[in-house]
Coordinates of C-alpha atoms and ligand atoms in Angstrom, one line a residue:
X1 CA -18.7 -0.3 -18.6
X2 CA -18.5 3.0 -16.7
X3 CA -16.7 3.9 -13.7
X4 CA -18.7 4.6 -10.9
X5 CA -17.3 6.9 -8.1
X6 CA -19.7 5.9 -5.2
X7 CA -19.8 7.3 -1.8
X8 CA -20.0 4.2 0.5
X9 CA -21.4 6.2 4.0
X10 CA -24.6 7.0 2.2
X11 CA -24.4 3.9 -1.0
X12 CA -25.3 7.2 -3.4
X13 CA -23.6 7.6 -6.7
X14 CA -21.2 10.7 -6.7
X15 CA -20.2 10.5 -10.6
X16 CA -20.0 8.1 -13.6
X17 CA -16.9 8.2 -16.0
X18 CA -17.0 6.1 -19.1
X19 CA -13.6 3.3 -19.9
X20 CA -11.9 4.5 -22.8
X21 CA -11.7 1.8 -25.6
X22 CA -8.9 0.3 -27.0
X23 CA -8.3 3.6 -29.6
X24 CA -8.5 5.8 -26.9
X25 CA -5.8 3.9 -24.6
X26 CA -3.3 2.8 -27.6
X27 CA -3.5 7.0 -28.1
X28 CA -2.8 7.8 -24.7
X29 CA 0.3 5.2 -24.4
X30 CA 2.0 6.2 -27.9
X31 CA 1.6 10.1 -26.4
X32 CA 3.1 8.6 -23.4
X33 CA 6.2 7.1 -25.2
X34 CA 6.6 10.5 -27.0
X35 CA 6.5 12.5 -23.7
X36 CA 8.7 10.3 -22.3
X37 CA 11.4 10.6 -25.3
X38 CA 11.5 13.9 -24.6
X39 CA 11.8 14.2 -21.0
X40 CA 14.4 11.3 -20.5
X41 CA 16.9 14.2 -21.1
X42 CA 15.5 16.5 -18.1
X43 CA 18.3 16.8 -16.1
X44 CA 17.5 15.8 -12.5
X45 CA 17.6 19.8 -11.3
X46 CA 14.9 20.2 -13.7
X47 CA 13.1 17.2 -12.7
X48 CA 13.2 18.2 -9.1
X49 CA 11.9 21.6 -9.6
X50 CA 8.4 19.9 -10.8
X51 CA 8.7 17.4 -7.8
X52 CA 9.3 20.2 -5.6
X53 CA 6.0 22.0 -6.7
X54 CA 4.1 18.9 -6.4
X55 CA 4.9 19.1 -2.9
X56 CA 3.8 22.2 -2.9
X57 CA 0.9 21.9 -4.7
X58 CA -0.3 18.7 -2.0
X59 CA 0.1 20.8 1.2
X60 CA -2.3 23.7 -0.7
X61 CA -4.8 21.1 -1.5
X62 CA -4.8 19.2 1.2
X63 CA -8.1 19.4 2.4
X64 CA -10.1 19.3 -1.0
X65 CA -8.3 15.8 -1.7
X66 CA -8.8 14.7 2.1
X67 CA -12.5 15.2 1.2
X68 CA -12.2 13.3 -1.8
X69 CA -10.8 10.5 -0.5
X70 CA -13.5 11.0 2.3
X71 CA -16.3 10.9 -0.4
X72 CA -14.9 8.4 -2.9
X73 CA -13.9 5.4 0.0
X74 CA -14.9 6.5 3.6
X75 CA -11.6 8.1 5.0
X76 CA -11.9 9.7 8.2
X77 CA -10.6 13.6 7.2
X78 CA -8.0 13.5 9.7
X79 CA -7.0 10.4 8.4
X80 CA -7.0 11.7 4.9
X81 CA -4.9 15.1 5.5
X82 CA -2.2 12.9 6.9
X83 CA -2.2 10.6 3.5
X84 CA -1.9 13.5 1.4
X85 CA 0.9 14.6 4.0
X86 CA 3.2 11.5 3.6
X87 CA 2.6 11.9 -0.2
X88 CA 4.1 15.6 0.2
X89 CA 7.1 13.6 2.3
X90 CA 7.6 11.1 -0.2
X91 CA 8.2 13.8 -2.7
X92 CA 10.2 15.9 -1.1
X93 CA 12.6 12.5 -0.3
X94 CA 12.7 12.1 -4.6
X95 CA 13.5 15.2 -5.1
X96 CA 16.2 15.9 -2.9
X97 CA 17.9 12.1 -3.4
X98 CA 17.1 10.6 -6.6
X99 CA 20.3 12.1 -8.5
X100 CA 22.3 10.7 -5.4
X101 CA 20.9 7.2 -6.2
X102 CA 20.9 7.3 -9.4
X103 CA 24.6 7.9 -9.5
X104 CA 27.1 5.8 -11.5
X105 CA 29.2 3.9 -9.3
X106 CA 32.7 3.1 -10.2
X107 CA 33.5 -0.7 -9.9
X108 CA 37.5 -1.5 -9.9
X109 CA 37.9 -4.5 -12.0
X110 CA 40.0 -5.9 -14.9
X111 CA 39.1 -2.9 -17.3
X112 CA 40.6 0.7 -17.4
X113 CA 37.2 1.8 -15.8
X114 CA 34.5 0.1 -15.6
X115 CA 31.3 0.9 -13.4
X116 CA 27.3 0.9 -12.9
X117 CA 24.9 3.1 -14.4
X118 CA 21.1 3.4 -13.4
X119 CA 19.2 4.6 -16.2
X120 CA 15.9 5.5 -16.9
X121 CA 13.8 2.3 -18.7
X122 CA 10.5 3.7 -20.3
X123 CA 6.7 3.7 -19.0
X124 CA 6.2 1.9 -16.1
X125 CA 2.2 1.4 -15.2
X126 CA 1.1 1.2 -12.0
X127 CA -2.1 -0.6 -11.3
X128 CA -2.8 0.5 -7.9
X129 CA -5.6 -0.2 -5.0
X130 CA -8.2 2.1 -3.4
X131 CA -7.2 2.1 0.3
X132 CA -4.2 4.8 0.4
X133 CA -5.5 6.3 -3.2
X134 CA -2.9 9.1 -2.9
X135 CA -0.4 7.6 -1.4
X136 CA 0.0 4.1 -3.1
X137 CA 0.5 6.0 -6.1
X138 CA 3.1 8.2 -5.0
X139 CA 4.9 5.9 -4.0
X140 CA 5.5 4.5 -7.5
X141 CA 5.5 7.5 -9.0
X142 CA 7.4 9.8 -7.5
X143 CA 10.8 7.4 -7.6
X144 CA 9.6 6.5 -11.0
X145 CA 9.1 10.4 -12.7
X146 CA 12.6 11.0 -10.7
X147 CA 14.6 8.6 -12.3
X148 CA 13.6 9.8 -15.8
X149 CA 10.6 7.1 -16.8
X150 CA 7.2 7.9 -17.9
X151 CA 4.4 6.5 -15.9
X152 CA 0.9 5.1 -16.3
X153 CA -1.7 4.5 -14.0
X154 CA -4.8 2.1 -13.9
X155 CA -6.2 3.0 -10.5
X156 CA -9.1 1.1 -8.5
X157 CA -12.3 1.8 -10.4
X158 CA -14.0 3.0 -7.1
X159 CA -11.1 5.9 -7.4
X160 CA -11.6 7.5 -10.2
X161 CA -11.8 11.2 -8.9
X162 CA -8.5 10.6 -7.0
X163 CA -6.8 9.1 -10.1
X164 CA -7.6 11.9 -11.9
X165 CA -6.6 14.8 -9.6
X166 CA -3.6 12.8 -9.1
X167 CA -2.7 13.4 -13.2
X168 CA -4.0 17.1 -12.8
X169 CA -1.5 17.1 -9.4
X170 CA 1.5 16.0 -11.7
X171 CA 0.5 18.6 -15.0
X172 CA 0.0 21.8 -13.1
X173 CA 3.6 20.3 -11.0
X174 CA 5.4 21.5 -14.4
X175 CA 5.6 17.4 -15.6
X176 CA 5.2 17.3 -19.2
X177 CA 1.5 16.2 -20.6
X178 CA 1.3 12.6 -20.9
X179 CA 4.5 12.2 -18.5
X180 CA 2.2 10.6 -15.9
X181 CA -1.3 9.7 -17.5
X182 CA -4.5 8.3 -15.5
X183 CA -5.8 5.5 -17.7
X184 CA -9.4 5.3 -17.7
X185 CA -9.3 1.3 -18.1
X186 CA -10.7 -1.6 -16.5
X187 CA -8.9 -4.5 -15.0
X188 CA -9.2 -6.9 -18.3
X189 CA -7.8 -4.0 -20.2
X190 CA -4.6 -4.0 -17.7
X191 CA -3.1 -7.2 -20.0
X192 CA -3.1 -5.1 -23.3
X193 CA -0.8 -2.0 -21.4
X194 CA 1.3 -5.0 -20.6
X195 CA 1.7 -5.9 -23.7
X196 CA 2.2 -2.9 -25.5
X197 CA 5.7 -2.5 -26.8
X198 CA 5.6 1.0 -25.1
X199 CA 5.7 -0.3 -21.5
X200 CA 8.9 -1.7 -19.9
X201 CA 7.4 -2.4 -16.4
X202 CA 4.2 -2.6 -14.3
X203 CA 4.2 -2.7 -10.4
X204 CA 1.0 -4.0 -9.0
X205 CA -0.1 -3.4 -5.3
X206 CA -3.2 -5.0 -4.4
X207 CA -4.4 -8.4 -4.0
X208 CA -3.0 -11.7 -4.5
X209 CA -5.4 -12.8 -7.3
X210 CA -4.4 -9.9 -8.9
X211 CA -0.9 -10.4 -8.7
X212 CA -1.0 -14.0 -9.5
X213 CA -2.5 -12.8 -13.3
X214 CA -0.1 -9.6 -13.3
X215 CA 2.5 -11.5 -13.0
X216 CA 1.9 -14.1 -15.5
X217 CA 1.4 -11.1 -18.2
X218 CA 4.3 -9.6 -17.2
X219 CA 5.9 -13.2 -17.7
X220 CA 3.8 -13.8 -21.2
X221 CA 5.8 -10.4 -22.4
X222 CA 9.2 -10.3 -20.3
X223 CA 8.2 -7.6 -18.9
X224 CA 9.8 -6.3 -15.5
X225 CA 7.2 -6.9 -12.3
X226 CA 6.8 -5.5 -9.1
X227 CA 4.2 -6.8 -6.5
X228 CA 3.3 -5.1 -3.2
X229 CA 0.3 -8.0 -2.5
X230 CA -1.5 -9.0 0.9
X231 CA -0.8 -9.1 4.4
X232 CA -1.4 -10.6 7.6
X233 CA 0.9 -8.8 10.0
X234 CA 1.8 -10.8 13.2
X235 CA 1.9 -8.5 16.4
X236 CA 3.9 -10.9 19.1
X237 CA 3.0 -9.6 22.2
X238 CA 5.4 -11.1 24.9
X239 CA 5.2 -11.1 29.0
X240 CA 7.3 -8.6 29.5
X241 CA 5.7 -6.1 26.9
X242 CA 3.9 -2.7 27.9
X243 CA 1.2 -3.9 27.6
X244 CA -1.0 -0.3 27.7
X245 CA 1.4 0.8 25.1
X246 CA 0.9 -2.0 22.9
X247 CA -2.9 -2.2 22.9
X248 CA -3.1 1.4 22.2
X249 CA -0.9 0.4 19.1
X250 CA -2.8 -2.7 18.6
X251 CA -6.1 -0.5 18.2
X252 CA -4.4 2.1 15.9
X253 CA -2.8 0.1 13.5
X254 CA -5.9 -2.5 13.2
X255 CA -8.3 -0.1 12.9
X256 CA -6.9 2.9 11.7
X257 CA -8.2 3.1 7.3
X258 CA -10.9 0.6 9.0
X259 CA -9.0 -2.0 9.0
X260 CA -8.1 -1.6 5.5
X261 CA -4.4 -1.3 5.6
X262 CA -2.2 -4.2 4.0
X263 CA 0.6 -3.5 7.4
X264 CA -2.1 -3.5 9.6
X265 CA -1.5 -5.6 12.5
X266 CA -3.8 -8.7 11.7
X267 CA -3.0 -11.6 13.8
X268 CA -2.7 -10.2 17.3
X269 CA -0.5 -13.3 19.1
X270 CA -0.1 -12.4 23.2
X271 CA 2.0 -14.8 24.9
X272 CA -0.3 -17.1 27.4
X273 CA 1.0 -15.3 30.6
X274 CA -0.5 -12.0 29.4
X275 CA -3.3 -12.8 27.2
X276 CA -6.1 -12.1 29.2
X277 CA -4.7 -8.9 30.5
X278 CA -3.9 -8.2 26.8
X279 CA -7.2 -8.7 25.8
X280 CA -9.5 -6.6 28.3
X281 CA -6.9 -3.5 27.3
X282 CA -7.4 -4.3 23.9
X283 CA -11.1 -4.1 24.2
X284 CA -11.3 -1.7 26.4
X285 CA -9.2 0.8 24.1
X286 CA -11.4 -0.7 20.6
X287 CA -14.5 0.5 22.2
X288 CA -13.4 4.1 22.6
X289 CA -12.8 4.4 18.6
X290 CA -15.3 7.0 17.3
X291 CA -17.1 5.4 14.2
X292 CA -19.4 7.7 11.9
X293 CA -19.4 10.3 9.0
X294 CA -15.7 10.2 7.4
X295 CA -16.5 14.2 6.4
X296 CA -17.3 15.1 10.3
X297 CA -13.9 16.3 12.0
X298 CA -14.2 14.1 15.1
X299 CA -14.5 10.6 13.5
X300 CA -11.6 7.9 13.8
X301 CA -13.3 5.4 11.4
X302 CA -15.7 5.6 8.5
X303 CA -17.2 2.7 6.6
X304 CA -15.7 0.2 4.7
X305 CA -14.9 1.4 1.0
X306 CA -17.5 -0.7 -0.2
X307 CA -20.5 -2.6 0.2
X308 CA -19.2 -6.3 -1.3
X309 CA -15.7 -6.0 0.9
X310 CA -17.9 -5.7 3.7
X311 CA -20.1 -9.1 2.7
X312 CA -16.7 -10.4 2.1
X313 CA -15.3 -9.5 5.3
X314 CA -18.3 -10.7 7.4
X315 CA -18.2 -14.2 6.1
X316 CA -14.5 -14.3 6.8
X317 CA -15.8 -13.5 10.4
X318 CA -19.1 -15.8 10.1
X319 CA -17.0 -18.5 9.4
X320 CA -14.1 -17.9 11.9
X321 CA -17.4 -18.1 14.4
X322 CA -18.8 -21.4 13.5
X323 CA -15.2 -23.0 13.4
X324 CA -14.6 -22.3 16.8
X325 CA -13.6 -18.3 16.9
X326 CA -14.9 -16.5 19.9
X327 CA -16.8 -13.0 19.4
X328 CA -15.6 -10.6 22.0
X329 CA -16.5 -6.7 20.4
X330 CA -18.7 -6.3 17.0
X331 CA -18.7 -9.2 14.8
X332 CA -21.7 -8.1 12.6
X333 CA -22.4 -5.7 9.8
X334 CA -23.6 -2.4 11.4
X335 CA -28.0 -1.9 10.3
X336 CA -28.6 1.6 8.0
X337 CA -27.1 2.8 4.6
X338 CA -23.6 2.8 3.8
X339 CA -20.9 -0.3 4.3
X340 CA -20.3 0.2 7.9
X341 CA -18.9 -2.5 10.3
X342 CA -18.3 -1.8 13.8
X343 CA -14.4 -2.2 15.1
X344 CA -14.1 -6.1 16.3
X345 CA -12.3 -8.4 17.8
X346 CA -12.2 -12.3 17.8
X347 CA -10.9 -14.2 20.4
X348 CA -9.8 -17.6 20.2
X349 CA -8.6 -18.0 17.1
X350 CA -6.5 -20.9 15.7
X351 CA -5.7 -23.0 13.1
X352 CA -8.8 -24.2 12.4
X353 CA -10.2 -21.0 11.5
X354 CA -10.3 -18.3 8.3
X355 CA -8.9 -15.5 10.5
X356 CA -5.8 -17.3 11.1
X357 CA -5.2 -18.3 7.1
X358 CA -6.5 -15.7 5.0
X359 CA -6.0 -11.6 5.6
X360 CA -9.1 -9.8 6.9
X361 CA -9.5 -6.6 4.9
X362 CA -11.4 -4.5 7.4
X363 CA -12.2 -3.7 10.8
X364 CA -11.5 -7.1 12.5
X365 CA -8.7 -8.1 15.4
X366 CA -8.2 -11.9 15.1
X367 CA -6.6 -12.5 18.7
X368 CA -4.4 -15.7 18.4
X369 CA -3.0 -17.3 21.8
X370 CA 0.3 -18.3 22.1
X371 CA 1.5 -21.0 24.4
X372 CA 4.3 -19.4 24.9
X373 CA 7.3 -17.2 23.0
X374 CA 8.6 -20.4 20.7
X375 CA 5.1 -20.7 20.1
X376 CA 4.2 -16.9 18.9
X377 CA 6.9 -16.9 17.0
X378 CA 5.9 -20.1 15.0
X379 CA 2.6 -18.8 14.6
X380 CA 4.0 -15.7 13.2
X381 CA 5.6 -17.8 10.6
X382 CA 2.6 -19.9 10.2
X383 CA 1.4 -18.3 7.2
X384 CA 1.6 -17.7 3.4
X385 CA 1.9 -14.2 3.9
X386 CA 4.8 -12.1 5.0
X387 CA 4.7 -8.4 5.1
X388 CA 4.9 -6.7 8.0
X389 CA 5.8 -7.8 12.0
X390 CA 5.9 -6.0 15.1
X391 CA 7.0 -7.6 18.3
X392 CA 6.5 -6.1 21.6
X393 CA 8.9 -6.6 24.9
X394 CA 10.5 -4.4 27.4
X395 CA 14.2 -6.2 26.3
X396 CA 14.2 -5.1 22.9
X397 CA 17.9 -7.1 22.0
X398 CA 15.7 -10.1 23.2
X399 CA 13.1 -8.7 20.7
X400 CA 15.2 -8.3 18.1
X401 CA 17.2 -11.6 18.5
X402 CA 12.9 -12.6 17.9
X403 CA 12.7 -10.3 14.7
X404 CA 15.7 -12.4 12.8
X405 CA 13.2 -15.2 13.1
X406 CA 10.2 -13.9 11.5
X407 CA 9.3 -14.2 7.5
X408 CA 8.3 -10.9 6.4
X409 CA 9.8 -7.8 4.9
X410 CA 9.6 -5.9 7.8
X411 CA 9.8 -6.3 11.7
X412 CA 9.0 -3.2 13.9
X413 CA 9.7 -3.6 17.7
X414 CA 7.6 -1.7 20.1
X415 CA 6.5 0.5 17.1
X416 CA 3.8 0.6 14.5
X417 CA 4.7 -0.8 11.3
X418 CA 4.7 2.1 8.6
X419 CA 6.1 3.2 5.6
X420 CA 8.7 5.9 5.6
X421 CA 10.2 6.8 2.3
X422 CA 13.8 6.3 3.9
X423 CA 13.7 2.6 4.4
X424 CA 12.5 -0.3 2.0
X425 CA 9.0 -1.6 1.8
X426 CA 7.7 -4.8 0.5
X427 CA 7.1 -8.4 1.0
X428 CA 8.0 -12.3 1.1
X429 CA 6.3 -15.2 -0.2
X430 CA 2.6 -14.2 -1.0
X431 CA 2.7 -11.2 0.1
X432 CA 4.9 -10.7 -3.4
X433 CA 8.0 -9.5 -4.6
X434 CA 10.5 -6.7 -5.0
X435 CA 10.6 -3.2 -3.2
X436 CA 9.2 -0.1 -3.1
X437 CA 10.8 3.4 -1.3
X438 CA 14.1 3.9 -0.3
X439 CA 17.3 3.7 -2.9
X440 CA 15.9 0.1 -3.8
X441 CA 12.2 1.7 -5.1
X442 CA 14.0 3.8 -7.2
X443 CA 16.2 1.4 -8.7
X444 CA 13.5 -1.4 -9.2
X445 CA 12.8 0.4 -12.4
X446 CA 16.1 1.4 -13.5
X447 CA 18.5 -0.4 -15.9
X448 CA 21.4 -1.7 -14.0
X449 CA 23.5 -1.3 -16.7
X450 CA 27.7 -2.4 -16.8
X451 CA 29.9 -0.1 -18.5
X452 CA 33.6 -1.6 -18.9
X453 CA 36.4 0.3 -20.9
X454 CA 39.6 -1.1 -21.9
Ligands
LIG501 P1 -7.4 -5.8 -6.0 O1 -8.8 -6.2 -6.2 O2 -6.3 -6.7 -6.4 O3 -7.3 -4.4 -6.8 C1 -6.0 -3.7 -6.9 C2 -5.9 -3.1 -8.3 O4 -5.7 -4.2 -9.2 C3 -7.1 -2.4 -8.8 O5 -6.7 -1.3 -9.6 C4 -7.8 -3.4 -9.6 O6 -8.7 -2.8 -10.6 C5 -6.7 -4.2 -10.2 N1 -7.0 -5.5 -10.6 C6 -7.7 -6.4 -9.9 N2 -7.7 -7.6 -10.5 C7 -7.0 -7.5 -11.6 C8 -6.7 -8.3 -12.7 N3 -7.1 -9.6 -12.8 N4 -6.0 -7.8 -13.8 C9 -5.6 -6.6 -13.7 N5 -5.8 -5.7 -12.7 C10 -6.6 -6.1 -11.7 O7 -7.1 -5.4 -4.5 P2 -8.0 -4.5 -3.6 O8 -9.0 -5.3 -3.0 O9 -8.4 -3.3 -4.3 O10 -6.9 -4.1 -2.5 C11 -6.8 -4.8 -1.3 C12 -5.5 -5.7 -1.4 O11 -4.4 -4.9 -1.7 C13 -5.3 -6.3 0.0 O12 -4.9 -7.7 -0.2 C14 -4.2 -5.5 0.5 O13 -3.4 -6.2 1.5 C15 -3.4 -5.2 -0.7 N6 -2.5 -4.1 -0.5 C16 -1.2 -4.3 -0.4 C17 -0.3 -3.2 -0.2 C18 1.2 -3.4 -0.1 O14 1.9 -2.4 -0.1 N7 1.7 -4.6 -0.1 C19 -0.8 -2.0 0.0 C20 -2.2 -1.8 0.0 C21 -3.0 -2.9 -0.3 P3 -10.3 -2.8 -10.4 O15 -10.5 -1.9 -9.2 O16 -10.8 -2.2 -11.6 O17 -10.7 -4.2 -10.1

């Protein structure tokens, strides 16, 4: 089946790649093991130097990939130049730490010396999603190419110009051919990389149905597994909360990628007292977001990255509607070509509903009242996900006394949740499993290896 790189503002077909077969990809991993052979030696200086240029290399071409991801899933440009810019970040952080966290560390024990060593383990593949094309796969890279592995990536198929500049990026970086390869696969091919003897790990970000079956490969072949899955980020908004700070907030991190952001906040929970003040801000700022052409300068939201996530999305909302949700802003697929849908918000959401179980992948604000603060904060936890969390109060001890509380990997208060290569990033119960960034990213694919001497 070919890969089809489709523009979804206009539905038109931009270019069509063929999938490799199964001669092609056992090739490309067996060049991959090779390359890898070889560069497990690079001394971290050296390994740096090619990091360093990457970074480079993004800042120069900054606008041609903003424009890609613009063409290939609706990005908004601005929105685009700052992906590429965190990828540049990201870099830089590998570069300049990974020997530091990669160090041995000397354990006193029983033996003369004994002590942990972090060593590189072989390809890892990364089977990544098309919402943050750049970036997601940075984020596994970079850690990855810095601790001395080889990587492999089976990108969205809706991203296949991104995945490919993304193994040009890495080659004209100074990495070694074959050190990070694009694999021009499709998702039923993912289980034979698995289980080639050539790959020590996968990391998956993406859905949970995915993960579910990525992980039982990885399970079939004892292979190490990283997931970075769903999200339905709780955004506690208590009495005492700005609350024109934390709708502006709201409306950025709901909206901004149009909604199609896995630490997006999802499940907008205002404390009774506030809710209805919470709510005209909230819809008063939603309104002012300028949707249209993700290549014209001044637009904050392009379509959807595709045409099916919107039908999906839109039932979710259907749904929500007929069990009880109320329809405040949007709520329906925009008319004309390309898989717009207009920023939204539903009120009155509860249990009963779709919004309140299952993540919305796009451009909707599922508003759930809390009775009160006890209440929020068992609504926050009143889910199978747990990602993000942001709560929002003028007493931020009290706030954070509230953040100890709340299942998920991460709790912002009075902030946006984001990724930032210094701290950890991933997830609890369905939202998946190990971490990503930080010293722990780089280590998820190390061997924690024991050395004892008498
Ligand atoms: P998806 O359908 O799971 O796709 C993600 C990747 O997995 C794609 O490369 C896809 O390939 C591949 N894939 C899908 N099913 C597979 C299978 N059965 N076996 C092997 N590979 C498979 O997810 P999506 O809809 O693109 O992305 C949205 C989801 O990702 C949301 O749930 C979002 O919250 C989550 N996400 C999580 C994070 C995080 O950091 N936790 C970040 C971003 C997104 P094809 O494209 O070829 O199907």
């Amino acid at each position: 089946m070919p890969y089809i790189s489709l523009n979804p503002a206009t539905s038109k077909t931009l270019k069509t790649f063929t999938s490799w077969d199964s001669h092609h990809l056992a090739s490309v991993l067996e060049q991959a093991h090779d390359a890898w052979t070889l560069a497990v030696h690079t001394p971290f200086a050296a390994r740096a130097v090619c990091m360093r240029q990457a970074v480079a290399l993004l800042r120069e071409r900054v606008d041609g990939y903003a424009r890609l991801m613009a063409l290939e899933m609706g990005k908004p440009l601005r929105e685009g130049r700052a992906e590429v810019e965190k990828c540049a970040l990201a870099c830089e952080y590998y570069a300049a730490h990974a020997e530091d966290f990669m160090q041995a560390e000397p354990v006193p024990t029983d033996a003369g010396r004994s002590y942990v060593s972090y060593e590189p383990i072989g390809i890892v593949l990364g089977v990544m999603p098309w919402n943050f094309p750049f970036f997601q796969v940075i984020r596994f890279a970079a850690p990855a190419l810095m601790a001395g592995n080889a990587c492999v990536l089976k990108h969205a198929s809706s991203v296949p110009q991104c995945a490919l500049a993304l193994e040009q990026l890495f080659l004209d970086a100074g990495f070694p051919p074959f050190l990070f390869s694009t694999l021009m696969i499709e998702s039923c091919d993912v289980v034979d990389v698995i289980a080639s003897h050539h790959v020590c790990a996968v990391t998956l970000t993406g859905s949970e149905a995915a993960g579910r079956e990525i992980a039982a490969h990885a399970g079939q072949h004892l292979k190490k597994c990283v997931l970075e899955l769903g999200g339905s980020d709780a955004f506690i908004v208590l009495a005492d909360a700005d609350l024109e700070q934390a709708a502006s907030v709201a409306v950025r991190s709901r909206f901004q990628n149009c909604g199609q952001s896995c630490i997006a906040a999802k499940r907008i929970i205002p404390v009774a007292e506030i809710a209805d003040a919470f709510l005209s801000l909230l819809v008063e700022k939603t309104r002012e977001r300028r949707v249209g052409d993700p290549l014209d300068e001044s637009t904050q939201m392009g379509p959807m990255a595709r045409l099916d996530l919107r039908e999906t999305l839109h039932e979710q909302v259907a749904d929500s509607i007929a069990q009880g949700a109320r329809p405040v802003l949007g709520c329906a697929p925009q008319a004309g070509e390309g898989a717009f849908y207009p920023p939204s918000i539903l009120d009155g959401v509860t249990s009963k509903t779709r919004a309140y179980h299952e993540e919305l992948f796009g451009p909707v604000a599922a508003v759930i009242r809390a009775e009160d603060e006890e209440d929020a904060i068992r609504i926050a936890n009143d889910t199978r996900f747990g990602l993000g969390s942001s709560v929002w109060s003028r007493d931020a001890a009290h706030a954070e006394a509230i953040a100890r509380r709340i299942q998920a990997g991460c709790t912002f208060i009075n902030g946006m949740v984001r990724s930032d290569p210094r701290l950890p990033f991933g997830g609890v119960k369905a939202s998946g499993f190990g971490r990503e960034l930080s010293h722990h990213g780089i280590r998820e694919f190390a061997n924690i290896k024991t050395v004892w001497i008498r």
